[in-house]
């Protein structure tokens, strides 16, 4: 299993307690400290996870505590500065999504980690869930065939974030899942985004994002802070079968449908093209089943992967390059919105790098 490594959690707000709980419970990690400007909040969290030290300042944390790594769970606008300070101090870094609030900052983090031989990993937690790992396996094994379309819905009556719009808040989950389950990773050349701000909040509260898939397919993501009902569902349509993932249905998270449309390639003449075209379409109505899923704590699997990447040099599917692919699409989404919903090109060197699988 490897020797335990020393780690600190930076940020004791919404997500930090989840990281602290899993790190303190893992035999692979020694949770040394909780760092937060709000020392009262950090002290309350420390009492729940074995009483690690409480530190109010990142500089003090890095200078006075023997650490191998840090886990950052702070607002996106602070990720880059904190991560760069840790990397420059020789620490491995785990960062909550998104990697940074802009691509140049994220790329600097990736380059610095690479140059210093350090692990930079994103906390794309959904990639470590049993359902998403099974989805990846089914697609890799060819059970779905060629991917024709992906439709993802992530909506709820959510908190309007002060520093990001609904795309930057919710879409990183769906984009990281696409990067994880698709054999080619997340590699669109362009994206198209539309949004609405019916509350006058000054940012997108409802959004629709479309991006092309290899082979002519299409992925569509709907994110929404204003829905009175919570939906977490993804449909992956293949040439052989279609998969439906309902994250809010614990009894049947994954369903496989052996149903679809088959097109028979035929040589058509002008005289009977319409008739022959209709005749070439057939509908397949087969069985539906739900594959068995392993049961484990996704965050537990994620912190184990972080340790393996450090101690054994094992590539992580949610490393800094994967996080940059997600960040590059988010930036292109913002450019599309600024252009009134017109197509925007995805930029970034990270998209041209080999996908770590």
Coordinates of C-alpha atoms in Angstrom, one line a residue:
X1 CA 0.0 0.0 0.0
X2 CA 3.0 2.3 0.5
X3 CA 4.1 4.5 3.3
X4 CA 1.6 7.1 4.7
X5 CA 2.2 10.6 3.3
X6 CA 1.6 13.9 5.2
X7 CA -1.1 16.1 3.8
X8 CA -3.0 19.3 4.8
X9 CA -6.4 20.4 3.6
X10 CA -6.7 24.0 2.6
X11 CA -10.2 25.3 2.9
X12 CA -12.7 24.2 5.6
X13 CA -15.9 25.4 3.8
X14 CA -18.2 23.3 1.7
X15 CA -16.0 20.6 0.2
X16 CA -13.0 20.7 2.5
X17 CA -14.7 18.6 5.2
X18 CA -15.4 15.8 2.7
X19 CA -11.7 15.7 1.8
X20 CA -10.6 15.9 5.4
X21 CA -12.9 13.0 6.4
X22 CA -11.6 10.7 3.6
X23 CA -8.0 11.6 4.1
X24 CA -8.2 11.1 7.9
X25 CA -9.9 7.7 7.4
X26 CA -7.3 6.5 4.9
X27 CA -4.2 4.5 6.1
X28 CA -2.3 6.0 3.2
X29 CA -2.4 9.5 4.6
X30 CA -1.5 11.5 7.7
X31 CA -3.8 14.5 7.9
X32 CA -1.4 17.0 9.5
X33 CA -3.3 20.3 9.4
X34 CA -6.5 22.1 8.4
X35 CA -5.8 25.6 6.9
X36 CA -8.5 28.2 6.8
X37 CA -8.7 32.0 7.4
X38 CA -11.7 31.2 9.6
X39 CA -10.0 29.4 12.5
X40 CA -13.2 28.8 14.3
X41 CA -14.5 26.8 11.3
X42 CA -11.2 25.0 10.9
X43 CA -11.1 24.1 14.6
X44 CA -14.6 22.6 14.4
X45 CA -13.6 20.5 11.4
X46 CA -10.3 19.5 13.1
X47 CA -12.3 18.1 16.1
X48 CA -14.1 15.8 13.8
X49 CA -11.1 14.3 12.0
X50 CA -8.6 13.5 14.7
X51 CA -7.5 17.0 15.8
X52 CA -4.9 17.9 13.2
X53 CA -3.3 21.3 13.6
X54 CA -5.3 24.4 12.7
X55 CA -3.4 27.0 10.7
X56 CA -4.8 30.3 9.5
X57 CA -2.3 31.1 6.8
X58 CA -1.0 29.2 3.7
X59 CA 2.6 30.6 4.1
X60 CA 2.8 29.5 7.7
X61 CA 1.4 26.1 6.7
X62 CA 4.0 25.5 4.0
X63 CA 6.9 26.8 6.1
X64 CA 6.2 25.2 9.5
X65 CA 4.7 21.9 8.8
X66 CA 6.3 18.8 7.2
X67 CA 4.0 18.1 4.3
X68 CA 4.2 15.9 1.2
X69 CA 1.1 17.3 -0.3
X70 CA -1.9 19.7 0.0
X71 CA -5.5 19.4 -1.0
X72 CA -7.1 22.7 -2.0
X73 CA -10.8 23.2 -1.5
X74 CA -11.1 27.0 -1.8
X75 CA -12.9 29.3 -4.3
X76 CA -11.8 28.9 -7.9
X77 CA -10.2 32.4 -8.1
X78 CA -7.8 31.4 -5.3
X79 CA -6.7 28.0 -6.7
X80 CA -3.8 29.2 -8.8
X81 CA -2.0 31.3 -6.2
X82 CA -2.3 28.6 -3.5
X83 CA -1.3 25.8 -5.8
X84 CA 1.7 27.7 -7.2
X85 CA 2.9 28.4 -3.6
X86 CA 2.6 24.8 -2.7
X87 CA 4.3 23.6 -5.9
X88 CA 7.2 26.1 -5.5
X89 CA 7.5 24.7 -1.9
X90 CA 7.9 21.2 -3.4
X91 CA 4.5 19.8 -2.4
X92 CA 2.2 17.6 -4.5
X93 CA -1.2 19.3 -5.1
X94 CA -4.8 18.1 -5.3
X95 CA -7.2 20.8 -6.5
X96 CA -11.0 21.0 -6.4
X97 CA -12.7 21.7 -9.7
X98 CA -12.2 23.8 -11.7
X99 CA -8.4 23.7 -11.9
X100 CA -8.2 27.5 -12.1
X101 CA -10.3 30.5 -13.0
X102 CA -8.4 31.0 -16.3
X103 CA -6.4 28.9 -18.8
X104 CA -3.1 30.7 -18.5
X105 CA -3.1 30.1 -14.7
X106 CA -4.0 26.5 -15.1
X107 CA -1.3 25.9 -17.7
X108 CA 1.3 27.5 -15.4
X109 CA 0.3 25.1 -12.7
X110 CA 0.6 22.1 -15.1
X111 CA 4.0 23.2 -16.4
X112 CA 5.4 23.9 -12.9
X113 CA 4.3 20.5 -11.6
X114 CA 5.9 18.9 -14.6
X115 CA 9.1 20.8 -14.4
X116 CA 9.5 20.0 -10.7
X117 CA 8.5 16.4 -10.9
X118 CA 5.4 16.9 -8.8
X119 CA 1.9 15.5 -9.1
X120 CA -0.9 17.9 -9.9
X121 CA -4.3 16.2 -9.8
X122 CA -7.9 17.5 -10.0
X123 CA -10.6 16.4 -7.7
X124 CA -13.0 15.3 -10.4
X125 CA -14.9 13.1 -8.0
X126 CA -17.5 11.7 -10.4
X127 CA -14.7 10.0 -12.3
X128 CA -14.2 7.7 -9.3
X129 CA -17.8 6.7 -8.8
X130 CA -18.8 3.1 -9.5
X131 CA -21.3 4.1 -12.1
X132 CA -19.0 6.3 -14.1
X133 CA -16.2 3.7 -13.9
X134 CA -18.6 1.1 -15.3
X135 CA -19.6 3.5 -18.1
X136 CA -16.0 3.9 -19.1
X137 CA -15.5 0.1 -19.1
X138 CA -18.6 -0.5 -21.2
X139 CA -17.6 2.1 -23.8
X140 CA -14.0 0.9 -23.9
X141 CA -15.2 -2.7 -24.4
X142 CA -17.3 -1.7 -27.3
X143 CA -20.6 -2.7 -25.7
X144 CA -22.3 0.5 -26.9
X145 CA -20.7 0.6 -30.3
X146 CA -19.8 4.0 -31.9
X147 CA -20.9 6.9 -29.7
X148 CA -23.6 8.8 -31.6
X149 CA -24.7 11.3 -29.0
X150 CA -24.4 12.2 -25.3
X151 CA -27.1 14.2 -23.5
X152 CA -26.4 15.3 -19.9
X153 CA -28.8 17.2 -17.5
X154 CA -27.5 18.6 -14.2
X155 CA -30.2 20.9 -12.8
X156 CA -31.4 21.9 -9.3
X157 CA -32.5 24.8 -7.2
X158 CA -28.9 25.7 -6.5
X159 CA -26.9 28.5 -4.8
X160 CA -26.0 31.3 -7.2
X161 CA -22.2 31.5 -6.8
X162 CA -20.6 34.9 -6.3
X163 CA -17.6 34.3 -8.5
X164 CA -18.7 31.9 -11.3
X165 CA -21.7 31.4 -13.6
X166 CA -23.7 28.2 -13.9
X167 CA -21.4 26.7 -16.5
X168 CA -18.2 27.1 -14.4
X169 CA -20.1 25.8 -11.3
X170 CA -21.8 22.7 -12.7
X171 CA -20.5 21.8 -16.1
X172 CA -17.0 20.8 -14.9
X173 CA -18.6 17.6 -13.5
X174 CA -20.1 16.7 -16.9
X175 CA -17.0 17.7 -18.9
X176 CA -14.7 15.7 -16.6
X177 CA -17.0 12.7 -17.0
X178 CA -16.8 13.0 -20.8
X179 CA -13.0 13.3 -20.7
X180 CA -13.0 10.1 -18.5
X181 CA -15.4 7.9 -20.4
X182 CA -14.6 8.7 -24.0
X183 CA -11.6 6.8 -25.5
X184 CA -10.4 10.0 -27.2
X185 CA -10.9 12.1 -24.1
X186 CA -12.4 15.6 -24.2
X187 CA -11.1 17.0 -27.5
X188 CA -13.6 19.2 -29.3
X189 CA -12.2 21.9 -31.6
X190 CA -15.3 24.1 -31.1
X191 CA -18.2 24.6 -28.7
X192 CA -21.5 26.5 -28.8
X193 CA -23.2 27.8 -25.7
X194 CA -26.4 29.6 -24.9
X195 CA -27.5 31.0 -21.6
X196 CA -30.1 33.0 -19.8
X197 CA -30.2 35.2 -16.7
X198 CA -33.9 35.6 -15.9
X199 CA -33.2 36.7 -12.4
X200 CA -30.9 39.6 -13.4
X201 CA -28.1 38.1 -11.3
X202 CA -25.5 39.4 -13.7
X203 CA -24.4 35.9 -14.8
X204 CA -25.7 32.9 -16.6
X205 CA -28.1 30.9 -14.4
X206 CA -29.4 28.6 -17.1
X207 CA -27.2 27.2 -19.8
X208 CA -26.9 24.8 -22.7
X209 CA -23.6 23.7 -24.1
X210 CA -23.1 21.7 -27.3
X211 CA -19.8 20.2 -28.5
X212 CA -19.0 17.8 -31.4
X213 CA -17.8 14.3 -30.7
X214 CA -15.4 12.3 -32.9
X215 CA -17.1 10.6 -35.8
X216 CA -19.9 13.2 -36.2
X217 CA -21.7 12.7 -32.9
X218 CA -22.8 15.5 -30.6
X219 CA -22.7 16.0 -26.8
X220 CA -25.2 18.4 -25.2
X221 CA -25.0 19.6 -21.5
X222 CA -27.9 21.4 -19.7
X223 CA -27.0 23.1 -16.5
X224 CA -29.5 25.1 -14.4
X225 CA -29.6 26.8 -10.9
X226 CA -33.3 27.5 -11.1
X227 CA -35.0 24.2 -11.4
X228 CA -37.3 23.2 -8.5
X229 CA -36.4 19.6 -9.1
X230 CA -33.0 18.0 -9.0
X231 CA -31.9 15.9 -12.0
X232 CA -28.6 14.2 -12.5
X233 CA -28.9 12.2 -15.7
X234 CA -26.7 11.3 -18.6
X235 CA -27.8 9.4 -21.8
X236 CA -25.0 7.9 -23.9
X237 CA -26.4 6.7 -27.3
X238 CA -24.3 4.2 -29.2
X239 CA -24.7 2.4 -32.5
X240 CA -25.3 -0.9 -30.6
X241 CA -26.9 0.1 -27.3
X242 CA -27.8 3.1 -25.3
X243 CA -26.8 3.7 -21.7
X244 CA -28.8 5.8 -19.2
X245 CA -27.1 6.9 -15.9
X246 CA -29.5 8.3 -13.3
X247 CA -27.3 9.3 -10.3
X248 CA -30.3 10.0 -8.1
X249 CA -31.7 6.4 -8.5
X250 CA -29.7 4.3 -6.0
X251 CA -31.7 1.2 -7.0
X252 CA -30.8 1.4 -10.7
X253 CA -28.2 3.9 -11.5
X254 CA -27.3 2.4 -14.8
X255 CA -29.6 1.0 -17.4
X256 CA -28.6 -0.5 -20.8
X257 CA -31.1 -0.4 -23.6
X258 CA -30.6 -2.8 -26.6
X259 CA -32.8 -0.5 -28.7
X260 CA -32.1 1.8 -31.5
X261 CA -32.3 2.7 -35.2
X262 CA -30.4 0.7 -37.8
X263 CA -29.6 2.2 -41.2
X264 CA -28.8 -0.1 -44.1
X265 CA -26.5 1.5 -46.7
X266 CA -28.1 1.2 -50.1
X267 CA -27.4 2.6 -53.5
X268 CA -30.3 4.9 -54.4
X269 CA -31.5 6.2 -57.7
X270 CA -33.3 9.5 -58.2
X271 CA -36.6 7.6 -59.1
X272 CA -36.9 5.6 -55.9
X273 CA -34.6 7.4 -53.5
X274 CA -37.3 8.4 -51.0
X275 CA -38.9 4.9 -51.0
X276 CA -35.6 3.1 -50.7
X277 CA -34.4 5.5 -48.0
X278 CA -37.5 4.8 -45.8
X279 CA -37.1 1.1 -46.4
X280 CA -33.4 1.2 -45.3
X281 CA -34.4 2.3 -41.7
X282 CA -35.3 -0.4 -39.2
X283 CA -35.9 -0.2 -35.4
X284 CA -34.3 -2.5 -33.0
X285 CA -36.3 -3.4 -29.8
X286 CA -34.3 -5.6 -27.5
X287 CA -33.8 -6.2 -23.8
X288 CA -33.1 -3.7 -21.0
X289 CA -30.8 -4.5 -18.1
X290 CA -28.9 -3.0 -15.3
X291 CA -25.3 -4.0 -14.7
X292 CA -24.0 -4.7 -11.2
X293 CA -21.9 -2.0 -9.7
X294 CA -19.2 -2.2 -7.0
X295 CA -19.8 -0.3 -3.8
X296 CA -17.1 2.1 -2.6
X297 CA -16.6 5.7 -1.5
X298 CA -15.6 7.7 -4.6
X299 CA -13.6 10.2 -2.6
X300 CA -11.8 7.3 -0.9
X301 CA -10.9 6.0 -4.3
X302 CA -9.7 9.4 -5.4
X303 CA -7.4 10.0 -2.4
X304 CA -6.0 6.5 -3.0
X305 CA -5.3 7.4 -6.6
X306 CA -3.5 10.6 -5.5
X307 CA -1.3 8.5 -3.2
X308 CA -0.5 6.0 -6.0
X309 CA 0.4 8.8 -8.4
X310 CA 2.9 10.2 -5.9
X311 CA 4.3 7.0 -4.4
X312 CA 4.3 4.8 -7.5
X313 CA 4.2 7.2 -10.4
X314 CA 0.9 5.8 -11.6
X315 CA -0.8 8.1 -14.1
X316 CA -4.1 9.6 -12.9
X317 CA -7.0 9.9 -15.3
X318 CA -7.8 13.3 -13.6
X319 CA -4.3 14.7 -13.7
X320 CA -3.5 18.3 -14.5
X321 CA -3.7 17.7 -18.3
X322 CA -7.2 16.3 -17.9
X323 CA -8.1 19.3 -15.8
X324 CA -6.7 21.6 -18.5
X325 CA -8.9 20.0 -21.1
X326 CA -11.9 20.7 -19.0
X327 CA -10.7 24.3 -18.3
X328 CA -10.1 24.9 -22.0
X329 CA -13.7 24.0 -22.8
X330 CA -15.0 26.2 -20.0
X331 CA -13.1 29.1 -21.4
X332 CA -14.4 28.5 -24.9
X333 CA -17.9 28.3 -23.4
X334 CA -17.4 31.8 -22.0
X335 CA -16.1 33.1 -25.4
X336 CA -19.2 31.6 -27.1
X337 CA -21.5 33.4 -24.7
X338 CA -19.6 36.6 -25.3
X339 CA -20.2 36.2 -29.0
X340 CA -24.0 35.8 -28.6
X341 CA -24.0 32.0 -28.7
X342 CA -21.9 31.7 -31.8
X343 CA -19.4 28.9 -32.2
X344 CA -16.1 29.4 -30.3
X345 CA -12.8 27.6 -30.9
X346 CA -11.3 25.6 -28.0
X347 CA -7.8 26.7 -27.4
X348 CA -5.0 25.3 -25.2
X349 CA -1.9 23.2 -25.6
X350 CA -3.3 20.6 -23.2
X351 CA -5.9 19.4 -25.7
X352 CA -3.1 18.3 -28.0
X353 CA -1.4 16.1 -25.4
X354 CA -2.0 12.4 -25.1
X355 CA -5.0 11.5 -22.9
X356 CA -3.8 9.7 -19.8
X357 CA -5.9 6.6 -19.5

